[in-house]
PDB file of C-alpha atoms and ligand atoms in Angstrom:
ATOM      1  CA  MET A   1       2.735 -16.766   8.236  1.00  0.00           C
ATOM      2  CA  LYS A   2       5.447 -14.617   7.087  1.00  0.00           C
ATOM      3  CA  LEU A   3       5.204 -11.718   4.692  1.00  0.00           C
ATOM      4  CA  PHE A   4       8.075 -10.660   2.228  1.00  0.00           C
ATOM      5  CA  GLN A   5       7.532  -7.066   1.937  1.00  0.00           C
ATOM      6  CA  PHE A   6       8.752  -3.588   1.052  1.00  0.00           C
ATOM      7  CA  ARG A   7       7.557  -1.610   4.043  1.00  0.00           C
ATOM      8  CA  HIS A   8       6.240   1.113   2.128  1.00  0.00           C
ATOM      9  CA  SER A   9       4.646  -0.601  -0.620  1.00  0.00           C
ATOM     10  CA  PRO A  10       0.941   0.133  -0.907  1.00  0.00           C
ATOM     11  CA  PHE A  11       0.445  -3.501  -2.229  1.00  0.00           C
ATOM     12  CA  CYS A  12       2.239  -4.814   1.027  1.00  0.00           C
ATOM     13  CA  GLU A  13       0.173  -2.549   2.888  1.00  0.00           C
ATOM     14  CA  LYS A  14      -3.017  -4.037   1.475  1.00  0.00           C
ATOM     15  CA  VAL A  15      -1.781  -7.394   2.442  1.00  0.00           C
ATOM     16  CA  ARG A  16      -1.091  -6.182   5.899  1.00  0.00           C
ATOM     17  CA  LEU A  17      -4.628  -4.857   6.096  1.00  0.00           C
ATOM     18  CA  LEU A  18      -6.124  -8.206   5.020  1.00  0.00           C
ATOM     19  CA  LEU A  19      -3.821  -9.988   7.588  1.00  0.00           C
ATOM     20  CA  SER A  20      -5.076  -7.580  10.204  1.00  0.00           C
ATOM     21  CA  ALA A  21      -8.788  -7.799   9.105  1.00  0.00           C
ATOM     22  CA  LYS A  22      -8.484 -11.690   9.269  1.00  0.00           C
ATOM     23  CA  SER A  23      -6.620 -11.419  12.823  1.00  0.00           C
ATOM     24  CA  VAL A  24      -3.741 -13.447  11.459  1.00  0.00           C
ATOM     25  CA  SER A  25      -0.572 -12.948  13.330  1.00  0.00           C
ATOM     26  CA  TYR A  26       2.422 -12.947  10.992  1.00  0.00           C
ATOM     27  CA  ALA A  27       6.093 -12.074  10.898  1.00  0.00           C
ATOM     28  CA  VAL A  28       7.588  -9.857   8.234  1.00  0.00           C
ATOM     29  CA  GLU A  29      10.770  -9.993   6.242  1.00  0.00           C
ATOM     30  CA  GLU A  30      12.037  -6.662   4.684  1.00  0.00           C
ATOM     31  CA  VAL A  31      13.325  -7.358   1.331  1.00  0.00           C
ATOM     32  CA  THR A  32      16.198  -5.047   0.331  1.00  0.00           C
ATOM     33  CA  PRO A  33      15.563  -3.796  -3.220  1.00  0.00           C
ATOM     34  CA  GLY A  34      17.946  -5.491  -5.469  1.00  0.00           C
ATOM     35  CA  LEU A  35      19.937  -7.977  -3.663  1.00  0.00           C
ATOM     36  CA  GLY A  36      17.031  -9.085  -1.565  1.00  0.00           C
ATOM     37  CA  GLN A  37      14.849  -9.531  -4.758  1.00  0.00           C
ATOM     38  CA  VAL A  38      17.497 -11.802  -6.259  1.00  0.00           C
ATOM     39  CA  ASP A  39      16.793 -14.010  -2.956  1.00  0.00           C
ATOM     40  CA  LEU A  40      13.060 -13.639  -3.440  1.00  0.00           C
ATOM     41  CA  PHE A  41      13.393 -14.715  -7.167  1.00  0.00           C
ATOM     42  CA  ARG A  42      15.184 -17.993  -5.933  1.00  0.00           C
ATOM     43  CA  ARG A  43      12.502 -18.759  -3.421  1.00  0.00           C
ATOM     44  CA  SER A  44       9.388 -17.706  -5.696  1.00  0.00           C
ATOM     45  CA  GLY A  45      10.325 -17.633  -9.258  1.00  0.00           C
ATOM     46  CA  GLN A  46       9.703 -13.769  -9.491  1.00  0.00           C
ATOM     47  CA  ARG A  47      11.003 -10.618  -7.798  1.00  0.00           C
ATOM     48  CA  GLN A  48       8.055  -8.628  -6.701  1.00  0.00           C
ATOM     49  CA  VAL A  49       6.535  -8.238  -3.244  1.00  0.00           C
ATOM     50  CA  PRO A  50       4.258  -9.034  -1.616  1.00  0.00           C
ATOM     51  CA  VAL A  51       4.829 -12.743  -1.052  1.00  0.00           C
ATOM     52  CA  LEU A  52       3.220 -14.539   1.616  1.00  0.00           C
ATOM     53  CA  GLN A  53       4.550 -17.821   3.023  1.00  0.00           C
ATOM     54  CA  ASP A  54       2.463 -20.116   4.966  1.00  0.00           C
ATOM     55  CA  GLY A  55       4.491 -23.315   5.801  1.00  0.00           C
ATOM     56  CA  ASP A  56       5.805 -24.747   2.463  1.00  0.00           C
ATOM     57  CA  GLU A  57       3.433 -22.751   0.375  1.00  0.00           C
ATOM     58  CA  LEU A  58       4.344 -19.266  -1.175  1.00  0.00           C
ATOM     59  CA  VAL A  59       1.705 -17.032  -2.543  1.00  0.00           C
ATOM     60  CA  VAL A  60       2.717 -14.353  -4.742  1.00  0.00           C
ATOM     61  CA  GLY A  61       0.768 -10.943  -5.334  1.00  0.00           C
ATOM     62  CA  SER A  62      -1.959  -8.948  -3.223  1.00  0.00           C
ATOM     63  CA  VAL A  63      -4.889 -10.599  -5.074  1.00  0.00           C
ATOM     64  CA  ALA A  64      -3.646 -14.273  -4.794  1.00  0.00           C
ATOM     65  CA  ILE A  65      -2.909 -13.564  -1.266  1.00  0.00           C
ATOM     66  CA  GLY A  66      -6.424 -12.214  -0.668  1.00  0.00           C
ATOM     67  CA  ARG A  67      -8.028 -15.197  -2.214  1.00  0.00           C
ATOM     68  CA  TYR A  68      -5.594 -17.444  -0.214  1.00  0.00           C
ATOM     69  CA  LEU A  69      -6.584 -15.891   3.143  1.00  0.00           C
ATOM     70  CA  GLU A  70     -10.317 -15.978   2.238  1.00  0.00           C
ATOM     71  CA  LYS A  71     -10.071 -19.743   1.997  1.00  0.00           C
ATOM     72  CA  ALA A  72      -7.800 -20.309   4.884  1.00  0.00           C
ATOM     73  CA  VAL A  73      -9.466 -18.009   7.234  1.00  0.00           C
ATOM     74  CA  ALA A  74     -13.160 -17.859   6.698  1.00  0.00           C
ATOM     75  CA  GLU A  75     -14.197 -15.087   9.115  1.00  0.00           C
ATOM     76  CA  PRO A  76     -14.663 -12.219   8.680  1.00  0.00           C
ATOM     77  CA  ALA A  77     -15.512 -12.729   4.969  1.00  0.00           C
ATOM     78  CA  LEU A  78     -13.783  -9.989   2.940  1.00  0.00           C
ATOM     79  CA  LEU A  79     -15.533 -11.142  -0.281  1.00  0.00           C
ATOM     80  CA  PRO A  80     -19.382 -10.620  -0.099  1.00  0.00           C
ATOM     81  CA  SER A  81     -21.410 -13.650  -0.498  1.00  0.00           C
ATOM     82  CA  ASN A  82     -23.834 -11.903  -2.697  1.00  0.00           C
ATOM     83  CA  ALA A  83     -22.796 -12.396  -6.309  1.00  0.00           C
ATOM     84  CA  GLN A  84     -23.587  -8.938  -7.467  1.00  0.00           C
ATOM     85  CA  ASP A  85     -21.840  -7.518  -4.358  1.00  0.00           C
ATOM     86  CA  ARG A  86     -18.938  -9.840  -4.908  1.00  0.00           C
ATOM     87  CA  ALA A  87     -18.510  -8.720  -8.537  1.00  0.00           C
ATOM     88  CA  ARG A  88     -18.584  -4.917  -7.406  1.00  0.00           C
ATOM     89  CA  ALA A  89     -15.923  -5.616  -4.616  1.00  0.00           C
ATOM     90  CA  LEU A  90     -13.690  -7.471  -7.304  1.00  0.00           C
ATOM     91  CA  LEU A  91     -14.165  -4.539  -9.692  1.00  0.00           C
ATOM     92  CA  TRP A  92     -13.245  -2.099  -7.083  1.00  0.00           C
ATOM     93  CA  GLU A  93     -10.227  -3.950  -6.158  1.00  0.00           C
ATOM     94  CA  ASN A  94      -8.908  -4.147  -9.818  1.00  0.00           C
ATOM     95  CA  TRP A  95      -9.479  -0.545 -10.262  1.00  0.00           C
ATOM     96  CA  ALA A  96      -7.672   0.378  -7.017  1.00  0.00           C
ATOM     97  CA  ASP A  97      -4.750  -2.232  -7.886  1.00  0.00           C
ATOM     98  CA  THR A  98      -4.595  -0.636 -11.314  1.00  0.00           C
ATOM     99  CA  THR A  99      -5.620   2.858 -12.236  1.00  0.00           C
ATOM    100  CA  MET A 100      -5.609   4.206  -8.694  1.00  0.00           C
ATOM    101  CA  ALA A 101      -2.352   2.620  -8.080  1.00  0.00           C
ATOM    102  CA  HIS A 102      -0.660   4.031 -11.030  1.00  0.00           C
ATOM    103  CA  GLY A 103      -1.878   7.609 -10.244  1.00  0.00           C
ATOM    104  CA  ALA A 104      -1.044   7.382  -6.413  1.00  0.00           C
ATOM    105  CA  ARG A 105       2.519   6.142  -7.311  1.00  0.00           C
ATOM    106  CA  MET A 106       3.117   8.776  -9.822  1.00  0.00           C
ATOM    107  CA  ALA A 107       1.831  11.523  -7.306  1.00  0.00           C
ATOM    108  CA  LEU A 108       4.011  10.148  -4.594  1.00  0.00           C
ATOM    109  CA  LEU A 109       7.119  10.001  -6.925  1.00  0.00           C
ATOM    110  CA  GLN A 110       6.362  13.518  -7.881  1.00  0.00           C
ATOM    111  CA  ALA A 111       6.235  14.647  -4.193  1.00  0.00           C
ATOM    112  CA  VAL A 112       9.397  12.670  -3.341  1.00  0.00           C
ATOM    113  CA  SER A 113      11.194  14.283  -6.188  1.00  0.00           C
ATOM    114  CA  GLN A 114      10.540  17.529  -4.612  1.00  0.00           C
ATOM    115  CA  ASP A 115      11.104  16.726  -0.948  1.00  0.00           C
ATOM    116  CA  ASN A 116      14.392  15.601   0.475  1.00  0.00           C
ATOM    117  CA  GLU A 117      13.109  14.670   3.837  1.00  0.00           C
ATOM    118  CA  LEU A 118      10.189  12.589   2.379  1.00  0.00           C
ATOM    119  CA  ARG A 119      12.724  10.778   0.227  1.00  0.00           C
ATOM    120  CA  ARG A 120      15.003   9.864   3.162  1.00  0.00           C
ATOM    121  CA  ALA A 121      12.071   8.864   5.164  1.00  0.00           C
ATOM    122  CA  LEU A 122      10.922   6.399   2.446  1.00  0.00           C
ATOM    123  CA  LEU A 123      14.256   4.562   1.644  1.00  0.00           C
ATOM    124  CA  PRO A 124      14.333   1.051   2.754  1.00  0.00           C
ATOM    125  CA  VAL A 125      14.746   0.511   6.643  1.00  0.00           C
ATOM    126  CA  ALA A 126      17.687  -1.661   5.604  1.00  0.00           C
ATOM    127  CA  THR A 127      19.515   1.130   3.980  1.00  0.00           C
ATOM    128  CA  PRO A 128      22.847   1.842   6.027  1.00  0.00           C
ATOM    129  CA  SER A 129      22.478   5.332   7.517  1.00  0.00           C
ATOM    130  CA  LEU A 130      25.437   6.940   5.472  1.00  0.00           C
ATOM    131  CA  LEU A 131      23.819   5.881   2.299  1.00  0.00           C
ATOM    132  CA  ARG A 132      20.425   7.101   3.659  1.00  0.00           C
ATOM    133  CA  ASP A 133      21.911  10.425   4.580  1.00  0.00           C
ATOM    134  CA  LEU A 134      23.649  10.696   1.082  1.00  0.00           C
ATOM    135  CA  LEU A 135      20.589   9.951  -0.859  1.00  0.00           C
ATOM    136  CA  GLY A 136      18.367  12.176   1.309  1.00  0.00           C
ATOM    137  CA  ALA A 137      20.974  14.906   0.473  1.00  0.00           C
ATOM    138  CA  PHE A 138      20.455  14.578  -3.400  1.00  0.00           C
ATOM    139  CA  PRO A 139      19.626  17.901  -4.991  1.00  0.00           C
ATOM    140  CA  GLY A 140      16.198  18.404  -6.267  1.00  0.00           C
ATOM    141  CA  GLU A 141      17.552  18.600  -9.945  1.00  0.00           C
ATOM    142  CA  VAL A 142      18.620  15.000  -9.710  1.00  0.00           C
ATOM    143  CA  MET A 143      15.086  13.850  -9.178  1.00  0.00           C
ATOM    144  CA  ALA A 144      13.641  16.689 -11.327  1.00  0.00           C
ATOM    145  CA  GLY A 145      13.046  14.369 -14.325  1.00  0.00           C
ATOM    146  CA  VAL A 146      10.446  12.477 -12.298  1.00  0.00           C
ATOM    147  CA  SER A 147       8.271  15.636 -12.088  1.00  0.00           C
ATOM    148  CA  GLN A 148       7.420  15.046 -15.663  1.00  0.00           C
ATOM    149  CA  LEU A 149       5.984  11.578 -14.841  1.00  0.00           C
ATOM    150  CA  LEU A 150       2.557  12.973 -13.560  1.00  0.00           C
ATOM    151  CA  THR A 151       1.374  15.195 -16.292  1.00  0.00           C
ATOM    152  CA  HIS A 152      -1.479  17.776 -15.237  1.00  0.00           C
ATOM    153  CA  GLY A 153      -4.045  15.604 -16.824  1.00  0.00           C
ATOM    154  CA  GLY A 154      -2.870  12.680 -14.849  1.00  0.00           C
ATOM    155  CA  SER A 155      -2.881  14.633 -11.545  1.00  0.00           C
ATOM    156  CA  GLN A 156      -6.373  15.953 -12.379  1.00  0.00           C
ATOM    157  CA  GLN A 157      -7.465  12.534 -13.030  1.00  0.00           C
ATOM    158  CA  LEU A 158      -6.365  11.235  -9.696  1.00  0.00           C
ATOM    159  CA  LYS A 159      -8.085  14.164  -7.808  1.00  0.00           C
ATOM    160  CA  GLN A 160     -11.361  13.546  -9.742  1.00  0.00           C
ATOM    161  CA  ALA A 161     -11.235   9.860  -8.678  1.00  0.00           C
ATOM    162  CA  LEU A 162     -10.488  10.930  -5.115  1.00  0.00           C
ATOM    163  CA  GLU A 163     -13.418  13.363  -4.995  1.00  0.00           C
ATOM    164  CA  HIS A 164     -15.578  10.548  -6.170  1.00  0.00           C
ATOM    165  CA  LEU A 165     -14.313   8.329  -3.544  1.00  0.00           C
ATOM    166  CA  THR A 166     -14.776  11.133  -0.992  1.00  0.00           C
ATOM    167  CA  VAL A 167     -18.581  11.386  -1.999  1.00  0.00           C
ATOM    168  CA  LEU A 168     -18.858   7.489  -1.965  1.00  0.00           C
ATOM    169  CA  THR A 169     -17.508   7.008   1.518  1.00  0.00           C
ATOM    170  CA  ALA A 170     -19.213  10.258   3.095  1.00  0.00           C
ATOM    171  CA  ASP A 171     -21.243   8.054   5.260  1.00  0.00           C
ATOM    172  CA  GLY A 172     -17.908   6.840   6.917  1.00  0.00           C
ATOM    173  CA  GLY A 173     -18.918   3.108   6.453  1.00  0.00           C
ATOM    174  CA  PRO A 174     -17.970   0.285   3.907  1.00  0.00           C
ATOM    175  CA  LEU A 175     -18.245   0.859   0.041  1.00  0.00           C
ATOM    176  CA  ILE A 176     -20.379  -2.123  -0.424  1.00  0.00           C
ATOM    177  CA  GLY A 177     -23.160  -3.352   1.957  1.00  0.00           C
ATOM    178  CA  GLU A 178     -22.802  -3.508   5.726  1.00  0.00           C
ATOM    179  CA  HIS A 179     -19.327  -4.873   6.018  1.00  0.00           C
ATOM    180  CA  TYR A 180     -15.803  -3.982   4.872  1.00  0.00           C
ATOM    181  CA  SER A 181     -14.614  -5.886   2.029  1.00  0.00           C
ATOM    182  CA  VAL A 182     -11.423  -6.279  -0.326  1.00  0.00           C
ATOM    183  CA  ALA A 183     -12.801  -3.197  -1.963  1.00  0.00           C
ATOM    184  CA  ASP A 184     -12.327  -1.040   1.122  1.00  0.00           C
ATOM    185  CA  LEU A 185      -8.887  -2.598   1.901  1.00  0.00           C
ATOM    186  CA  ALA A 186      -7.670  -2.129  -1.609  1.00  0.00           C
ATOM    187  CA  ILE A 187      -8.551   1.402  -1.956  1.00  0.00           C
ATOM    188  CA  GLY A 188      -7.560   2.127   1.645  1.00  0.00           C
ATOM    189  CA  ALA A 189      -4.109   0.795   0.837  1.00  0.00           C
ATOM    190  CA  GLN A 190      -3.654   2.803  -2.195  1.00  0.00           C
ATOM    191  CA  LEU A 191      -4.322   5.941  -0.130  1.00  0.00           C
ATOM    192  CA  TYR A 192      -1.278   4.879   2.021  1.00  0.00           C
ATOM    193  CA  GLY A 193       1.473   7.115   0.216  1.00  0.00           C
ATOM    194  CA  LEU A 194      -1.034  10.099  -0.399  1.00  0.00           C
ATOM    195  CA  ARG A 195      -1.328  10.726   3.312  1.00  0.00           C
ATOM    196  CA  PHE A 196       0.774   8.222   5.323  1.00  0.00           C
ATOM    197  CA  PRO A 197      -1.239   6.467   8.229  1.00  0.00           C
ATOM    198  CA  HIS A 198      -0.028   6.341  11.787  1.00  0.00           C
ATOM    199  CA  CYS A 199       1.194   2.771  11.078  1.00  0.00           C
ATOM    200  CA  ALA A 200       3.763   4.086   8.667  1.00  0.00           C
ATOM    201  CA  GLY A 201       5.750   5.363  11.612  1.00  0.00           C
ATOM    202  CA  ALA A 202       6.494   8.551  13.229  1.00  0.00           C
ATOM    203  CA  GLU A 203       8.742   9.856  10.590  1.00  0.00           C
ATOM    204  CA  LEU A 204       6.114   9.659   7.710  1.00  0.00           C
ATOM    205  CA  ALA A 205       2.752   9.661   9.631  1.00  0.00           C
ATOM    206  CA  GLY A 206       0.568  12.501   8.233  1.00  0.00           C
ATOM    207  CA  ALA A 207       3.149  13.432   5.635  1.00  0.00           C
ATOM    208  CA  GLY A 208       2.374  12.590   1.821  1.00  0.00           C
ATOM    209  CA  VAL A 209       1.381  14.414  -1.490  1.00  0.00           C
ATOM    210  CA  PRO A 210       0.897  18.208  -1.199  1.00  0.00           C
ATOM    211  CA  GLY A 211      -2.222  19.254  -2.575  1.00  0.00           C
ATOM    212  CA  ILE A 212      -4.161  15.741  -1.748  1.00  0.00           C
ATOM    213  CA  GLY A 213      -2.845  14.520   1.607  1.00  0.00           C
ATOM    214  CA  ASP A 214      -3.171  18.078   3.111  1.00  0.00           C
ATOM    215  CA  HIS A 215      -6.338  19.146   0.880  1.00  0.00           C
ATOM    216  CA  PRO A 216      -9.395  19.964   3.078  1.00  0.00           C
ATOM    217  CA  LEU A 217     -11.561  18.472   0.410  1.00  0.00           C
ATOM    218  CA  PHE A 218      -9.977  15.025   1.062  1.00  0.00           C
ATOM    219  CA  GLU A 219     -10.214  15.181   4.764  1.00  0.00           C
ATOM    220  CA  PRO A 220     -13.331  13.086   4.869  1.00  0.00           C
ATOM    221  CA  LEU A 221     -11.691  10.416   2.673  1.00  0.00           C
ATOM    222  CA  PHE A 222      -8.678  10.126   4.978  1.00  0.00           C
ATOM    223  CA  ALA A 223     -11.075  10.110   8.020  1.00  0.00           C
ATOM    224  CA  TRP A 224     -12.777   7.404   6.336  1.00  0.00           C
ATOM    225  CA  ARG A 225      -9.366   5.463   5.608  1.00  0.00           C
ATOM    226  CA  ASP A 226      -8.495   6.057   9.491  1.00  0.00           C
ATOM    227  CA  GLN A 227     -11.741   4.607  10.456  1.00  0.00           C
ATOM    228  CA  LEU A 228     -11.277   1.553   8.297  1.00  0.00           C
ATOM    229  CA  TYR A 229      -7.781   1.167   9.896  1.00  0.00           C
ATOM    230  CA  GLN A 230      -9.323   1.107  13.367  1.00  0.00           C
ATOM    231  CA  ALA A 231     -12.125  -1.375  12.199  1.00  0.00           C
ATOM    232  CA  VAL A 232      -9.495  -3.848  11.152  1.00  0.00           C
ATOM    233  CA  GLY A 233      -7.239  -3.355  13.942  1.00  0.00           C
ATOM    234  CA  ARG A 234      -4.311  -1.851  11.733  1.00  0.00           C
ATOM    235  CA  VAL A 235      -3.069   0.817  14.150  1.00  0.00           C
ATOM    236  CA  THR A 236       0.426   0.121  15.104  1.00  0.00           C
ATOM    237  CA  PRO A 237       3.647   0.236  12.999  1.00  0.00           C
ATOM    238  CA  SER A 238       4.555  -3.063  11.189  1.00  0.00           C
ATOM    239  CA  PRO A 239       7.375  -5.054  12.861  1.00  0.00           C
ATOM    240  CA  VAL A 240      10.380  -4.694  10.842  1.00  0.00           C
ATOM    241  CA  GLN A 241      13.021  -7.448  10.192  1.00  0.00           C
ATOM    242  CA  ASP A 242      15.874  -6.920   7.750  1.00  0.00           C
ATOM    243  CA  SER A 243      16.236  -9.333   4.948  1.00  0.00           C
ATOM    244  CA  GLN A 244      18.982 -11.811   5.108  1.00  0.00           C
ATOM    245  CA  PRO A 245      19.490 -13.110   1.741  1.00  0.00           C
ATOM    246  CA  SER A 246      20.357 -16.856   1.984  1.00  0.00           C
ATOM    247  CA  ALA A 247      23.664 -17.956   0.657  1.00  0.00           C
TER     248      ALA A 247
HETATM  249  N1  GSH B 301      -0.028  -6.673  -8.739  1.00  0.00           N
HETATM  250  C1  GSH B 301       0.808  -6.849  -7.802  1.00  0.00           C
HETATM  251  C2  GSH B 301       1.718  -5.401  -7.813  1.00  0.00           C
HETATM  252  C3  GSH B 301       3.018  -5.923  -7.057  1.00  0.00           C
HETATM  253  C4  GSH B 301       3.997  -4.821  -7.048  1.00  0.00           C
HETATM  254  O1  GSH B 301       3.777  -3.870  -8.015  1.00  0.00           O
HETATM  255  N2  GSH B 301       5.040  -5.005  -6.209  1.00  0.00           N
HETATM  256  C5  GSH B 301       6.134  -3.790  -6.455  1.00  0.00           C
HETATM  257  C6  GSH B 301       6.135  -3.007  -5.098  1.00  0.00           C
HETATM  258  S1  GSH B 301       4.803  -2.039  -4.807  1.00  0.00           S
HETATM  259  C7  GSH B 301       7.445  -4.410  -6.623  1.00  0.00           C
HETATM  260  O2  GSH B 301       7.766  -5.401  -5.907  1.00  0.00           O
HETATM  261  N3  GSH B 301       8.351  -3.982  -7.294  1.00  0.00           N
HETATM  262  C8  GSH B 301       9.642  -4.348  -7.554  1.00  0.00           C
HETATM  263  C9  GSH B 301      10.131  -4.888  -8.865  1.00  0.00           C
HETATM  264  O3  GSH B 301       8.993  -4.655  -9.628  1.00  0.00           O
HETATM  265  O4  GSH B 301      11.055  -5.212  -9.079  1.00  0.00           O
HETATM  266  C10 GSH B 301      -0.026  -7.163  -6.405  1.00  0.00           C
HETATM  267  O5  GSH B 301      -1.259  -6.778  -6.403  1.00  0.00           O
HETATM  268  O6  GSH B 301       0.768  -7.350  -5.487  1.00  0.00           O
END
């Protein structure tokens, strides 16, 4: 299988977690924002990542990919067999992919707007080094408008949700029942940019959103996330292959 990805997209991280949990080996193709997306559109009829290719089949979006993998590789099951638990898992996944994803994206954007180093480290791997350096050197004011994106209320809402998650994961185990499910993977993935895990690479590991990624209150939540990563075998950095748009 091949994953078309942006390396630091939490939805791509969700798919990498799903693939790791299912012990599926895969190649990645790093999609260059802009040009690479034109190529992706040609292939898949839309421009967003993640897209998973399995032979002739293209599956678009983390939810569809999750359902596809569940059919293709039955074990371990990531959707609980019990109907009530399955409904819970799907609701959690939907919340993580929408409300949590929005809050986490805004919080990371705000952090990036105030931190040149973080901005440089997050640029696509395919970006030529000169451009990378130039963009990294952008003065804070250029990005200052972004700071308005996450209102105080939005930031409080995210922190409150993370406090609830910290309570719900306090025993260190799965959110639902005895086994990890799409609920844990979807939430773990959206924690990605709040405090980058080891597999994000040496430049980013441990960095993230000040006041969240480094706050003692959320330490047990990130410890839970790291335990989840260990359990599904997502411990090494993803392979990176630059996109090569076809002619
Ligand atoms: N609901 C989708 C979200 C995918 C998504 O938001 N992808 C972003 C990267 S995080 C993207 O491709 N953005 C580029 C664009 O919209 O042009 C999923 O679950 O996969």
